[in-house]
Amino acid sequence: VETELKNNNVEFTQIGKPKEGATVTIKNGNDSFDFDVIETRDTWFKTSYLLDKKQSGEQKAAERFKNFKNQPLKYTFPAHFDGKKITKDTGAKKPKAAIIREKGSNSEREMANAMYLAGFDVKDVHMTDLISGRETLEDIQFIGAVGGFSNSDVLGSAKGWAGAFLYNEKAKMALENFFKRDDTLSVGICNGCQLFIELGLINPNHEQKPRMLHNDSRKHESNFTSVKVQENSSVMLSTLAGSTLGVWISHGEGKFDLPYSEYRYDVVAKYAYNGYPANPNGSHFDIAMMASNDGRHLVMMPHIERSMFQWNWAYYPEGRNDEVSPWHEAFVNARLWLEKR
């Protein structure tokens, strides 16, 4: 580094150098001070803990404070994953996918890109298109309801978005007809998950419906965590069973409140560690992702579409040089399934 700076005539002053061990030594003239890194980090974090205690309460603040240095991100990648982007034959017809969004939505570009990279012909569909009848979804095989804060979460997350489907005949009919077909797939991520749960689309035969509640911490949570993919029937994620993968979360009402035992649901993934903040919302059974009984419809609070590339992850295994992360496979699986229909 010094050579590079000198060669480019960049002035610099050396203020320190690496040393072995978990201590930092600071010198000023004849004075020398040694600081234990772990103790110093605790002191630094304590201010955040005191502020957090006023917002989330003593229990959650203490859980986070005790946790931050004791929860390593450990991954298990699928044995078959080689890090390569799975391309589609350029001459073959692409299945049609649609992004469904509402005012206040976000991450639609990330979702569209994840679909496009997997070989889909992607269409942008706003709720006004469905309400007006300009879009019927008749030629669409895969929909992705995106994240965000539709209608500013007035009356609760996705309540207004769900109402736009329930109380507008053309939008309602388009969605109902889409879900009646047997050649369709869907994924709802974050706000899209809240939408599908609110509409009762994942377990339509259950008398009591799941709910999405405010996080137990009583605040918006945004962090990089990890999930364990369970044995599951999901079209998109069944091939990743047994994996533990990193993923972003960002939500205020992400708690799966489930009225039945865990075994009544097709649980696709759980947060990799029990308790807060690995489970950022307090979801029952640490559930992060669920699917419909036939595996065609998937909901999740984590943002896999924001975690598609190595450089998206807050921490990625050392020594890998992957073109895409394992989450790419989820969207490829969707395309392969549809091509067989």
JSON list of C-alpha atoms in Angstrom, two decimals, residues 59-167:
[
{"chain": "A", "resi": 59, "resn": "GLN", "atom": "CA", "xyz": [-35.37, -8.01, 27.81]},
{"chain": "A", "resi": 60, "resn": "LYS", "atom": "CA", "xyz": [-34.84, -7.49, 24.07]},
{"chain": "A", "resi": 61, "resn": "ALA", "atom": "CA", "xyz": [-32.09, -4.93, 24.61]},
{"chain": "A", "resi": 62, "resn": "ALA", "atom": "CA", "xyz": [-30.26, -7.35, 26.91]},
{"chain": "A", "resi": 63, "resn": "GLU", "atom": "CA", "xyz": [-30.71, -10.22, 24.44]},
{"chain": "A", "resi": 64, "resn": "ARG", "atom": "CA", "xyz": [-29.17, -8.17, 21.66]},
{"chain": "A", "resi": 65, "resn": "PHE", "atom": "CA", "xyz": [-26.33, -6.93, 23.88]},
{"chain": "A", "resi": 66, "resn": "LYS", "atom": "CA", "xyz": [-25.44, -10.46, 24.99]},
{"chain": "A", "resi": 67, "resn": "ASN", "atom": "CA", "xyz": [-25.79, -11.79, 21.47]},
{"chain": "A", "resi": 68, "resn": "PHE", "atom": "CA", "xyz": [-23.72, -9.53, 19.24]},
{"chain": "A", "resi": 69, "resn": "LYS", "atom": "CA", "xyz": [-20.42, -11.32, 19.87]},
{"chain": "A", "resi": 70, "resn": "ASN", "atom": "CA", "xyz": [-21.80, -14.85, 20.32]},
{"chain": "A", "resi": 71, "resn": "GLN", "atom": "CA", "xyz": [-23.63, -15.52, 17.06]},
{"chain": "A", "resi": 72, "resn": "PRO", "atom": "CA", "xyz": [-21.24, -16.34, 14.24]},
{"chain": "A", "resi": 73, "resn": "LEU", "atom": "CA", "xyz": [-22.66, -16.61, 10.74]},
{"chain": "A", "resi": 74, "resn": "LYS", "atom": "CA", "xyz": [-22.02, -20.20, 9.71]},
{"chain": "A", "resi": 75, "resn": "TYR", "atom": "CA", "xyz": [-23.21, -21.44, 6.35]},
{"chain": "A", "resi": 76, "resn": "THR", "atom": "CA", "xyz": [-23.82, -24.79, 4.72]},
{"chain": "A", "resi": 77, "resn": "PHE", "atom": "CA", "xyz": [-23.96, -24.42, 0.95]},
{"chain": "A", "resi": 78, "resn": "PRO", "atom": "CA", "xyz": [-25.67, -27.08, -1.18]},
{"chain": "A", "resi": 79, "resn": "ALA", "atom": "CA", "xyz": [-23.21, -29.77, -2.26]},
{"chain": "A", "resi": 80, "resn": "HIS", "atom": "CA", "xyz": [-24.19, -29.27, -5.90]},
{"chain": "A", "resi": 81, "resn": "PHE", "atom": "CA", "xyz": [-23.73, -25.48, -5.86]},
{"chain": "A", "resi": 82, "resn": "ASP", "atom": "CA", "xyz": [-20.82, -24.33, -8.04]},
{"chain": "A", "resi": 83, "resn": "GLY", "atom": "CA", "xyz": [-21.42, -20.58, -7.92]},
{"chain": "A", "resi": 84, "resn": "LYS", "atom": "CA", "xyz": [-22.22, -20.32, -11.63]},
{"chain": "A", "resi": 85, "resn": "LYS", "atom": "CA", "xyz": [-25.18, -18.44, -13.03]},
{"chain": "A", "resi": 86, "resn": "ILE", "atom": "CA", "xyz": [-27.55, -20.97, -14.60]},
{"chain": "A", "resi": 87, "resn": "THR", "atom": "CA", "xyz": [-28.28, -19.69, -18.08]},
{"chain": "A", "resi": 88, "resn": "LYS", "atom": "CA", "xyz": [-31.22, -20.45, -20.32]},
{"chain": "A", "resi": 89, "resn": "ASP", "atom": "CA", "xyz": [-31.11, -21.44, -23.98]},
{"chain": "A", "resi": 90, "resn": "THR", "atom": "CA", "xyz": [-31.40, -18.10, -25.76]},
{"chain": "A", "resi": 91, "resn": "GLY", "atom": "CA", "xyz": [-33.51, -19.63, -28.51]},
{"chain": "A", "resi": 92, "resn": "ALA", "atom": "CA", "xyz": [-36.17, -21.05, -26.19]},
{"chain": "A", "resi": 93, "resn": "LYS", "atom": "CA", "xyz": [-39.33, -19.17, -25.28]},
{"chain": "A", "resi": 94, "resn": "LYS", "atom": "CA", "xyz": [-39.15, -17.54, -21.85]},
{"chain": "A", "resi": 95, "resn": "PRO", "atom": "CA", "xyz": [-41.93, -18.08, -19.31]},
{"chain": "A", "resi": 96, "resn": "LYS", "atom": "CA", "xyz": [-43.70, -14.85, -18.38]},
{"chain": "A", "resi": 97, "resn": "ALA", "atom": "CA", "xyz": [-43.35, -13.45, -14.89]},
{"chain": "A", "resi": 98, "resn": "ALA", "atom": "CA", "xyz": [-44.83, -10.33, -13.33]},
{"chain": "A", "resi": 99, "resn": "ILE", "atom": "CA", "xyz": [-43.81, -8.04, -10.52]},
{"chain": "A", "resi": 100, "resn": "ILE", "atom": "CA", "xyz": [-46.86, -6.99, -8.48]},
{"chain": "A", "resi": 101, "resn": "ARG", "atom": "CA", "xyz": [-46.42, -3.68, -6.68]},
{"chain": "A", "resi": 102, "resn": "GLU", "atom": "CA", "xyz": [-48.40, -0.95, -4.96]},
{"chain": "A", "resi": 103, "resn": "LYS", "atom": "CA", "xyz": [-47.63, 2.63, -4.00]},
{"chain": "A", "resi": 104, "resn": "GLY", "atom": "CA", "xyz": [-44.97, 2.39, -1.30]},
{"chain": "A", "resi": 105, "resn": "SER", "atom": "CA", "xyz": [-43.49, -0.84, -2.63]},
{"chain": "A", "resi": 106, "resn": "ASN", "atom": "CA", "xyz": [-39.74, -1.34, -2.99]},
{"chain": "A", "resi": 107, "resn": "SER", "atom": "CA", "xyz": [-37.27, -4.01, -4.11]},
{"chain": "A", "resi": 108, "resn": "GLU", "atom": "CA", "xyz": [-39.22, -4.46, -7.35]},
{"chain": "A", "resi": 109, "resn": "ARG", "atom": "CA", "xyz": [-36.02, -4.01, -9.36]},
{"chain": "A", "resi": 110, "resn": "GLU", "atom": "CA", "xyz": [-34.16, -6.61, -7.33]},
{"chain": "A", "resi": 111, "resn": "MET", "atom": "CA", "xyz": [-37.04, -9.06, -7.75]},
{"chain": "A", "resi": 112, "resn": "ALA", "atom": "CA", "xyz": [-37.29, -8.36, -11.47]},
{"chain": "A", "resi": 113, "resn": "ASN", "atom": "CA", "xyz": [-33.55, -8.87, -11.86]},
{"chain": "A", "resi": 114, "resn": "ALA", "atom": "CA", "xyz": [-33.64, -12.18, -9.96]},
{"chain": "A", "resi": 115, "resn": "MET", "atom": "CA", "xyz": [-36.38, -13.39, -12.30]},
{"chain": "A", "resi": 116, "resn": "TYR", "atom": "CA", "xyz": [-34.62, -12.07, -15.40]},
{"chain": "A", "resi": 117, "resn": "LEU", "atom": "CA", "xyz": [-31.32, -13.75, -14.49]},
{"chain": "A", "resi": 118, "resn": "ALA", "atom": "CA", "xyz": [-33.17, -17.05, -14.09]},
{"chain": "A", "resi": 119, "resn": "GLY", "atom": "CA", "xyz": [-34.56, -16.81, -17.62]},
{"chain": "A", "resi": 120, "resn": "PHE", "atom": "CA", "xyz": [-37.95, -15.14, -17.26]},
{"chain": "A", "resi": 121, "resn": "ASP", "atom": "CA", "xyz": [-39.61, -12.53, -19.44]},
{"chain": "A", "resi": 122, "resn": "VAL", "atom": "CA", "xyz": [-40.49, -10.07, -16.67]},
{"chain": "A", "resi": 123, "resn": "LYS", "atom": "CA", "xyz": [-43.38, -7.61, -16.67]},
{"chain": "A", "resi": 124, "resn": "ASP", "atom": "CA", "xyz": [-43.98, -4.72, -14.27]},
{"chain": "A", "resi": 125, "resn": "VAL", "atom": "CA", "xyz": [-47.57, -4.71, -12.97]},
{"chain": "A", "resi": 126, "resn": "HIS", "atom": "CA", "xyz": [-48.85, -1.92, -10.73]},
{"chain": "A", "resi": 127, "resn": "MET", "atom": "CA", "xyz": [-52.10, -2.24, -8.79]},
{"chain": "A", "resi": 128, "resn": "THR", "atom": "CA", "xyz": [-53.63, 0.43, -11.00]},
{"chain": "A", "resi": 129, "resn": "ASP", "atom": "CA", "xyz": [-53.13, -1.92, -13.96]},
{"chain": "A", "resi": 130, "resn": "LEU", "atom": "CA", "xyz": [-55.11, -4.65, -12.19]},
{"chain": "A", "resi": 131, "resn": "ILE", "atom": "CA", "xyz": [-57.81, -2.34, -10.83]},
{"chain": "A", "resi": 132, "resn": "SER", "atom": "CA", "xyz": [-58.43, -0.79, -14.24]},
{"chain": "A", "resi": 133, "resn": "GLY", "atom": "CA", "xyz": [-58.43, -4.13, -16.04]},
{"chain": "A", "resi": 134, "resn": "ARG", "atom": "CA", "xyz": [-55.42, -3.26, -18.20]},
{"chain": "A", "resi": 135, "resn": "GLU", "atom": "CA", "xyz": [-53.75, -6.36, -16.75]},
{"chain": "A", "resi": 136, "resn": "THR", "atom": "CA", "xyz": [-55.51, -9.68, -16.13]},
{"chain": "A", "resi": 137, "resn": "LEU", "atom": "CA", "xyz": [-52.50, -11.98, -15.47]},
{"chain": "A", "resi": 138, "resn": "GLU", "atom": "CA", "xyz": [-53.97, -14.44, -17.98]},
{"chain": "A", "resi": 139, "resn": "ASP", "atom": "CA", "xyz": [-50.65, -14.94, -19.78]},
{"chain": "A", "resi": 140, "resn": "ILE", "atom": "CA", "xyz": [-48.53, -14.75, -16.60]},
{"chain": "A", "resi": 141, "resn": "GLN", "atom": "CA", "xyz": [-47.21, -17.94, -14.99]},
{"chain": "A", "resi": 142, "resn": "PHE", "atom": "CA", "xyz": [-45.14, -16.54, -12.12]},
{"chain": "A", "resi": 143, "resn": "ILE", "atom": "CA", "xyz": [-45.89, -13.53, -9.93]},
{"chain": "A", "resi": 144, "resn": "GLY", "atom": "CA", "xyz": [-43.75, -11.89, -7.30]},
{"chain": "A", "resi": 145, "resn": "ALA", "atom": "CA", "xyz": [-45.38, -9.62, -4.73]},
{"chain": "A", "resi": 146, "resn": "VAL", "atom": "CA", "xyz": [-42.56, -7.35, -3.60]},
{"chain": "A", "resi": 147, "resn": "GLY", "atom": "CA", "xyz": [-41.44, -5.81, -0.34]},
{"chain": "A", "resi": 148, "resn": "GLY", "atom": "CA", "xyz": [-41.85, -2.33, 1.03]},
{"chain": "A", "resi": 149, "resn": "PHE", "atom": "CA", "xyz": [-44.46, -0.40, 2.94]},
{"chain": "A", "resi": 150, "resn": "SER", "atom": "CA", "xyz": [-47.52, -0.27, 0.71]},
{"chain": "A", "resi": 151, "resn": "ASN", "atom": "CA", "xyz": [-49.83, 2.61, 1.57]},
{"chain": "A", "resi": 152, "resn": "SER", "atom": "CA", "xyz": [-47.35, 3.55, 4.32]},
{"chain": "A", "resi": 153, "resn": "ASP", "atom": "CA", "xyz": [-48.60, 0.56, 6.36]},
{"chain": "A", "resi": 154, "resn": "VAL", "atom": "CA", "xyz": [-51.69, 2.58, 7.35]},
{"chain": "A", "resi": 155, "resn": "LEU", "atom": "CA", "xyz": [-54.00, 0.27, 9.38]},
{"chain": "A", "resi": 156, "resn": "GLY", "atom": "CA", "xyz": [-51.17, -2.28, 9.41]},
{"chain": "A", "resi": 157, "resn": "SER", "atom": "CA", "xyz": [-48.82, -3.94, 6.96]},
{"chain": "A", "resi": 158, "resn": "ALA", "atom": "CA", "xyz": [-50.44, -4.84, 3.61]},
{"chain": "A", "resi": 159, "resn": "LYS", "atom": "CA", "xyz": [-53.95, -4.11, 4.91]},
{"chain": "A", "resi": 160, "resn": "GLY", "atom": "CA", "xyz": [-54.55, -1.45, 2.27]},
{"chain": "A", "resi": 161, "resn": "TRP", "atom": "CA", "xyz": [-52.88, -3.54, -0.43]},
{"chain": "A", "resi": 162, "resn": "ALA", "atom": "CA", "xyz": [-55.11, -6.49, 0.42]},
{"chain": "A", "resi": 163, "resn": "GLY", "atom": "CA", "xyz": [-58.12, -4.18, 0.35]},
{"chain": "A", "resi": 164, "resn": "ALA", "atom": "CA", "xyz": [-57.20, -3.07, -3.16]},
{"chain": "A", "resi": 165, "resn": "PHE", "atom": "CA", "xyz": [-57.66, -6.69, -4.25]},
{"chain": "A", "resi": 166, "resn": "LEU", "atom": "CA", "xyz": [-60.69, -7.47, -2.11]},
{"chain": "A", "resi": 167, "resn": "TYR", "atom": "CA", "xyz": [-62.74, -4.39, -2.98]}
]
